[in-house]
Amino acid sequence: MVETILKRVAAFQERNPVVLLLAVFLVTAVFAFYAFQIEQDSTVDSMFGRDSTAMQLKNLVSNEFGSTDQLYILVSVDEDSDDKIGVRDIREPDVLESMDQLAANIREESSVSDVFSINDLFYAQYGRLPTTLEESKQFFSEVQFDTSPFVSQDYTALNMVVEMNIATKPGALAEAEQLMLEKVEESPKPVGVKTILTGEATLVNRIMDLLIGDNLRTIGIAIVALAIILSIFFRSPVVGIIATIPVVLTVVFLAGAMRLLDIKISMMTAAVGAMMVGIGVDYSIHMTHRMINLIRNGKTVLAPIAVPSVGGALFASAATTFFGFIAMLSGSSPSSILQGTVLSIGIVFAFLATMVTVPAFMVLYRRYWFTDLDRILLRVKKREKAGPSLLQRALKRVATFQGRAPLALLGVFILGTIFVMPGASLVELDTDNENWIPEDDETIESLFDIGAKFGGLTSQTFLLMVDPSSQEDGTITDLRDPEILRKVAELEVAMEDLEFVNSLESPAKTIADMNNGRVPQDIDQIKELIATNPRIDTRYNKDYTVMRLSAVGDDLLLDGDSELAYDAMLFEAETVQFPEGTVFVGQGSTAQWRELDEILQGDIAKTTVFGFVLVFLVATLLFRSVTVGVLAFIPIIFALIWTLGIMGYIGLPFTVLTSGMLAIVMGIGIDFSIHLIHRTKEALSHGETIEKAVQFAMTSTGEAISLSTLTTMIGFSALILATLLGTQRMGFTLAIAIFSCFIACMSIVPAVLTIEHKLRNKQSLW
Amino acid sequence: MTKIIVVQSFRGGTGKSTIASNLAVQLATLGKRVLVIDSDTRSPGIHALFGLTPESLGSTFTDYLLGHARIEDTIKDVSEQLKMPNGTLSVIPSSIILGDIATNLSSRRNFNKMRRAIEYVVDSTDVDIILVDTHPGVNEDMLLTAALGDVVLSVIRPDNQDYQGAHVTAELMRKLGSNVHLVLNKVHRRQPPTALRRKIERSLELPVIGVLPFTEEIMFAESQYVFSQKHKSHPFSKKIAEIATSLGDINEDNIKA
């Protein structure tokens, strides 16, 4: 049925290429219209499902305690300024005065719940700000409060902490931050002083901007690189451009479709465009390769020859790739599901764009680029037996060996695999922030500066909750219970012993301080104490079933070891052993990333197994042969082992972006297998011997696969130029994956086909 | 279905135009509607055999190629002039004006016009057979017509130079996938036709469709008329008639083969 449809399409393409291309142009215009309206989603939250623990805890904290987001305004001496009258000491009264104005200005905003700065300490001590530098210095020398969160040790920078109170709806934080940025920029400041707005929210927005910019740039670079390589390979810029057009259309269609389906560009989907360039070009190369050969052989009819044969193989490979990507929908993380959805839509577009535009353009190219005489001369000039290219000669040599000694070749390949295999166990999953933190970025460096220059600014939140699922008699239902508070006080001591924790802010400490350093035995006494100090109440939710604890440290937020610190703190909590019926959990970015780790690890296994099953079934059904199903499948397993092995040996970890990579390897690996099987079977059906059939497939399709591997690798390698480590790693991983697919398919498929054919015909394998 | 027969030779003076005009008349006599195109724009002449004078040519194939005339305006029906009893015979002559020949040589040619002219005849007229007379050697017009032809008749003389040329023609036609038949012309009565035919067929691996004798009378006719029409029982005319019949018999399957 597919063949009949393809034949009809081909006849139409040969007759009416212009009509077809006009239709494509119209459709493209519609998709482009939507593509330009595609929205960004710069929240990290979108990576978590609504049911995820991370999101539930975040909502709980937000509902019960209000938002805890903080922004920092760093006021520092501008070292680049050479103005003689410029400020050299940040303690200058002018600087303090300007900060005071800025604070007042910011406090007016509804999204701001409070602003803290060194000025608060001045007011607390003197009731006013200093009027001279000497007075200011005097204050710093005799101040009784801890000034480290607000002033750097070398007195070159001041820090203003802005506590935000923001609705949980997506984008609210970004909006508030933009408003803050305007206020900071508008506010008057003394000569030689610069102000920078930073904070975790700023970091996330900045990273998203970079990530999306990275990917758009990468798509651009990859497309230009492809056009150049294809122009060189096909020895014609026009053909190079024709082969690149489907890739551009795929990206436009995909962006348009994403807008229509309300899928936003996010950390999870930003890289899909670049992936589609890599995969889409494969289809286009196979079709263009066949059609330009027909033209150069002086054929007057193109589409009816090329479309049914290449189209058949492309359909088979697109269908299997599609199901490989569909397998990603079996994952439970939004990352896996969204990537799977967008990639499978992308595959359909890549297939359609190639099938519709390449034949039509090539028909026009033949019709208008060549005169009748050119075409005749092409036929006349064609050598009777055109000398094979260097690549074809090499492929032919490999194919001859495969035909003669398939078992030996398989043996060598398996030995190689055994050598690579141990590397696979070394691959780690890395959800660290470093994947997303670019170098040389002022906003982000300032955030690190805050960690380094100021003390006690970062914190890790923990929640102690009454477990609603175990409400048996006798279990604790009110967290003001003295037993709970004693355990919290115990935890406080344990945590403060950790070198990276300055203090654990909890109600236990304050209550004990109010009661001669001991937690009262009686709950009513505790209730009374809490009633006298409303600040304690802020650590509880309304019905006292949730208690918020904050471990405050100098560098808990973005330090590379933040996960280790988090683990150590959780370990301390475990040793304290809170009473039954309560739950102690971590909340915040480290906990979120930890959960993401677990989800992704589960997804990798699930999507891979599901993908294997689907790909096997689809290949078997399409070729109506279990052998083909198995054959299409074996090289992918080897390609995966090779990819993982190489990743392990060179220390390349999995990241959020590459966790779905196994499905992608499957999608691309199956393409190579199917093209090789298709062509070998075609040659066998024309009565060729298996040796000749393998040689034919390797030198014709093998050449196209080699080119496609090269271009796809270049497409993905373009990601290495990205700013963010996560994107660079993805490019590198995919380039390795494609290379592994190439090696595995080109080695195994012809060898196994030969073995299968010889066994069936009772021929010697040696 | 219109059949396109291209008459060509590697070298000049082989008798291409004479054979083309005689075949045209014989095919028309068999009841076919025949059109002769003189694509030899550099050294045109076949019109003279059909009794057309330079003054009576009107719009020519050269004019069409230069974009000065439509192809339909260049067709001259010579059936009445030649008193054809059954079929019809038309000619598209080439210009015999030096200026036109020179302009055509120096202008940038549109190489798609040859195909369009033939497409017009095939699609818009009731012609059964198009006979194309070409310029000798390997040149643009010969290539353009040979690629379109259903049958290519390559005229050679029993001459070593012609044999070598025929080798080139044979290779060329193989690459173009053309259905080539050799016509061996000007064979002297002392040369054994059957042995000669076998030798050539073996060495060139191409079929010989006819062996035509060297005839002084044709020279005496001075290209003023079509020889076989006037001297029907002459051996040359009989051989021409045989070739015409064979060409009429070459059906679609043979052509494809």
PDB file of N, CA and C in Angstrom, chain A residues 607-649:
ATOM      1  N   THR A 607      12.320   3.626  29.206  1.00  0.00           N
ATOM      2  CA  THR A 607      12.171   4.015  27.797  1.00  0.00           C
ATOM      3  C   THR A 607      13.037   3.138  26.908  1.00  0.00           C
ATOM      4  N   THR A 608      14.196   2.705  27.405  1.00  0.00           N
ATOM      5  CA  THR A 608      15.067   1.879  26.567  1.00  0.00           C
ATOM      6  C   THR A 608      14.428   0.521  26.293  1.00  0.00           C
ATOM      7  N   VAL A 609      13.950  -0.116  27.339  1.00  0.00           N
ATOM      8  CA  VAL A 609      13.350  -1.441  27.161  1.00  0.00           C
ATOM      9  C   VAL A 609      12.115  -1.336  26.267  1.00  0.00           C
ATOM     10  N   PHE A 610      11.285  -0.353  26.553  1.00  0.00           N
ATOM     11  CA  PHE A 610      10.066  -0.171  25.770  1.00  0.00           C
ATOM     12  C   PHE A 610      10.423   0.133  24.313  1.00  0.00           C
ATOM     13  N   GLY A 611      11.451   0.959  24.142  1.00  0.00           N
ATOM     14  CA  GLY A 611      11.908   1.320  22.797  1.00  0.00           C
ATOM     15  C   GLY A 611      12.369   0.104  22.026  1.00  0.00           C
ATOM     16  N   PHE A 612      13.140  -0.768  22.678  1.00  0.00           N
ATOM     17  CA  PHE A 612      13.615  -1.981  22.022  1.00  0.00           C
ATOM     18  C   PHE A 612      12.446  -2.820  21.524  1.00  0.00           C
ATOM     19  N   VAL A 613      11.483  -3.002  22.397  1.00  0.00           N
ATOM     20  CA  VAL A 613      10.338  -3.844  22.051  1.00  0.00           C
ATOM     21  C   VAL A 613       9.595  -3.247  20.856  1.00  0.00           C
ATOM     22  N   LEU A 614       9.350  -1.928  20.917  1.00  0.00           N
ATOM     23  CA  LEU A 614       8.595  -1.277  19.846  1.00  0.00           C
ATOM     24  C   LEU A 614       9.342  -1.357  18.517  1.00  0.00           C
ATOM     25  N   VAL A 615      10.644  -1.035  18.560  1.00  0.00           N
ATOM     26  CA  VAL A 615      11.434  -1.026  17.334  1.00  0.00           C
ATOM     27  C   VAL A 615      11.462  -2.427  16.719  1.00  0.00           C
ATOM     28  N   PHE A 616      11.634  -3.434  17.562  1.00  0.00           N
ATOM     29  CA  PHE A 616      11.655  -4.819  17.079  1.00  0.00           C
ATOM     30  C   PHE A 616      10.324  -5.156  16.404  1.00  0.00           C
ATOM     31  N   LEU A 617       9.230  -4.809  17.074  1.00  0.00           N
ATOM     32  CA  LEU A 617       7.903  -5.141  16.541  1.00  0.00           C
ATOM     33  C   LEU A 617       7.656  -4.437  15.208  1.00  0.00           C
ATOM     34  N   VAL A 618       8.000  -3.133  15.166  1.00  0.00           N
ATOM     35  CA  VAL A 618       7.710  -2.369  13.946  1.00  0.00           C
ATOM     36  C   VAL A 618       8.556  -2.876  12.784  1.00  0.00           C
ATOM     37  N   ALA A 619       9.854  -3.145  13.036  1.00  0.00           N
ATOM     38  CA  ALA A 619      10.727  -3.641  11.967  1.00  0.00           C
ATOM     39  C   ALA A 619      10.233  -5.001  11.478  1.00  0.00           C
ATOM     40  N   THR A 620       9.821  -5.857  12.417  1.00  0.00           N
ATOM     41  CA  THR A 620       9.309  -7.183  12.047  1.00  0.00           C
ATOM     42  C   THR A 620       8.054  -7.066  11.198  1.00  0.00           C
ATOM     43  N   LEU A 621       7.147  -6.194  11.607  1.00  0.00           N
ATOM     44  CA  LEU A 621       5.888  -6.020  10.874  1.00  0.00           C
ATOM     45  C   LEU A 621       6.135  -5.440   9.488  1.00  0.00           C
ATOM     46  N   LEU A 622       6.998  -4.408   9.411  1.00  0.00           N
ATOM     47  CA  LEU A 622       7.227  -3.741   8.135  1.00  0.00           C
ATOM     48  C   LEU A 622       7.845  -4.665   7.099  1.00  0.00           C
ATOM     49  N   PHE A 623       8.805  -5.473   7.543  1.00  0.00           N
ATOM     50  CA  PHE A 623       9.467  -6.371   6.592  1.00  0.00           C
ATOM     51  C   PHE A 623       8.860  -7.771   6.617  1.00  0.00           C
ATOM     52  N   ARG A 624       7.844  -7.939   7.414  1.00  0.00           N
ATOM     53  CA  ARG A 624       7.178  -9.239   7.587  1.00  0.00           C
ATOM     54  C   ARG A 624       8.208 -10.352   7.803  1.00  0.00           C
ATOM     55  N   SER A 625       9.187 -10.083   8.647  1.00  0.00           N
ATOM     56  CA  SER A 625      10.226 -11.077   8.901  1.00  0.00           C
ATOM     57  C   SER A 625      10.830 -10.840  10.281  1.00  0.00           C
ATOM     58  N   VAL A 626      10.772 -11.889  11.083  1.00  0.00           N
ATOM     59  CA  VAL A 626      11.340 -11.792  12.431  1.00  0.00           C
ATOM     60  C   VAL A 626      12.856 -11.603  12.326  1.00  0.00           C
ATOM     61  N   THR A 627      13.453 -12.264  11.324  1.00  0.00           N
ATOM     62  CA  THR A 627      14.902 -12.136  11.132  1.00  0.00           C
ATOM     63  C   THR A 627      15.282 -10.668  10.965  1.00  0.00           C
ATOM     64  N   VAL A 628      14.508  -9.966  10.125  1.00  0.00           N
ATOM     65  CA  VAL A 628      14.818  -8.553   9.904  1.00  0.00           C
ATOM     66  C   VAL A 628      14.637  -7.776  11.205  1.00  0.00           C
ATOM     67  N   GLY A 629      13.587  -8.114  11.944  1.00  0.00           N
ATOM     68  CA  GLY A 629      13.348  -7.440  13.224  1.00  0.00           C
ATOM     69  C   GLY A 629      14.559  -7.595  14.135  1.00  0.00           C
ATOM     70  N   VAL A 630      15.043  -8.832  14.216  1.00  0.00           N
ATOM     71  CA  VAL A 630      16.194  -9.103  15.086  1.00  0.00           C
ATOM     72  C   VAL A 630      17.433  -8.390  14.532  1.00  0.00           C
ATOM     73  N   LEU A 631      17.580  -8.474  13.208  1.00  0.00           N
ATOM     74  CA  LEU A 631      18.755  -7.878  12.567  1.00  0.00           C
ATOM     75  C   LEU A 631      18.807  -6.367  12.740  1.00  0.00           C
ATOM     76  N   ALA A 632      17.642  -5.757  12.661  1.00  0.00           N
ATOM     77  CA  ALA A 632      17.592  -4.302  12.795  1.00  0.00           C
ATOM     78  C   ALA A 632      17.948  -3.910  14.227  1.00  0.00           C
ATOM     79  N   PHE A 633      17.737  -4.839  15.106  1.00  0.00           N
ATOM     80  CA  PHE A 633      17.767  -4.619  16.533  1.00  0.00           C
ATOM     81  C   PHE A 633      19.171  -4.840  17.134  1.00  0.00           C
ATOM     82  N   ILE A 634      19.858  -5.912  16.627  1.00  0.00           N
ATOM     83  CA  ILE A 634      21.178  -6.263  17.188  1.00  0.00           C
ATOM     84  C   ILE A 634      22.187  -5.105  17.134  1.00  0.00           C
ATOM     85  N   PRO A 635      22.343  -4.436  15.973  1.00  0.00           N
ATOM     86  CA  PRO A 635      23.356  -3.372  15.925  1.00  0.00           C
ATOM     87  C   PRO A 635      23.094  -2.277  16.948  1.00  0.00           C
ATOM     88  N   ILE A 636      21.805  -2.051  17.253  1.00  0.00           N
ATOM     89  CA  ILE A 636      21.485  -0.977  18.198  1.00  0.00           C
ATOM     90  C   ILE A 636      22.003  -1.321  19.580  1.00  0.00           C
ATOM     91  N   ILE A 637      21.877  -2.603  19.948  1.00  0.00           N
ATOM     92  CA  ILE A 637      22.373  -3.003  21.264  1.00  0.00           C
ATOM     93  C   ILE A 637      23.878  -2.743  21.321  1.00  0.00           C
ATOM     94  N   PHE A 638      24.566  -3.130  20.243  1.00  0.00           N
ATOM     95  CA  PHE A 638      26.011  -2.914  20.215  1.00  0.00           C
ATOM     96  C   PHE A 638      26.326  -1.410  20.226  1.00  0.00           C
ATOM     97  N   ALA A 639      25.538  -0.657  19.448  1.00  0.00           N
ATOM     98  CA  ALA A 639      25.780   0.798  19.389  1.00  0.00           C
ATOM     99  C   ALA A 639      25.613   1.409  20.780  1.00  0.00           C
ATOM    100  N   LEU A 640      24.624   0.911  21.511  1.00  0.00           N
ATOM    101  CA  LEU A 640      24.403   1.423  22.868  1.00  0.00           C
ATOM    102  C   LEU A 640      25.582   1.090  23.770  1.00  0.00           C
ATOM    103  N   ILE A 641      26.052  -0.165  23.652  1.00  0.00           N
ATOM    104  CA  ILE A 641      27.188  -0.572  24.490  1.00  0.00           C
ATOM    105  C   ILE A 641      28.397   0.304  24.161  1.00  0.00           C
ATOM    106  N   TRP A 642      28.612   0.503  22.858  1.00  0.00           N
ATOM    107  CA  TRP A 642      29.758   1.329  22.444  1.00  0.00           C
ATOM    108  C   TRP A 642      29.618   2.764  22.957  1.00  0.00           C
ATOM    109  N   THR A 643      28.410   3.317  22.792  1.00  0.00           N
ATOM    110  CA  THR A 643      28.195   4.704  23.230  1.00  0.00           C
ATOM    111  C   THR A 643      28.455   4.824  24.726  1.00  0.00           C
ATOM    112  N   LEU A 644      27.834   3.916  25.482  1.00  0.00           N
ATOM    113  CA  LEU A 644      27.989   3.984  26.938  1.00  0.00           C
ATOM    114  C   LEU A 644      29.438   3.733  27.335  1.00  0.00           C
ATOM    115  N   GLY A 645      30.081   2.759  26.661  1.00  0.00           N
ATOM    116  CA  GLY A 645      31.471   2.435  26.967  1.00  0.00           C
ATOM    117  C   GLY A 645      32.368   3.644  26.742  1.00  0.00           C
ATOM    118  N   ILE A 646      32.199   4.277  25.577  1.00  0.00           N
ATOM    119  CA  ILE A 646      33.048   5.442  25.270  1.00  0.00           C
ATOM    120  C   ILE A 646      32.748   6.564  26.260  1.00  0.00           C
ATOM    121  N   MET A 647      31.459   6.761  26.557  1.00  0.00           N
ATOM    122  CA  MET A 647      31.085   7.806  27.526  1.00  0.00           C
ATOM    123  C   MET A 647      31.766   7.559  28.872  1.00  0.00           C
ATOM    124  N   GLY A 648      31.751   6.289  29.279  1.00  0.00           N
ATOM    125  CA  GLY A 648      32.344   5.931  30.560  1.00  0.00           C
ATOM    126  C   GLY A 648      33.837   6.201  30.570  1.00  0.00           C
ATOM    127  N   TYR A 649      34.517   5.779  29.494  1.00  0.00           N
ATOM    128  CA  TYR A 649      35.970   5.934  29.452  1.00  0.00           C
ATOM    129  C   TYR A 649      36.392   7.403  29.404  1.00  0.00           C
TER     130      TYR A 649
END
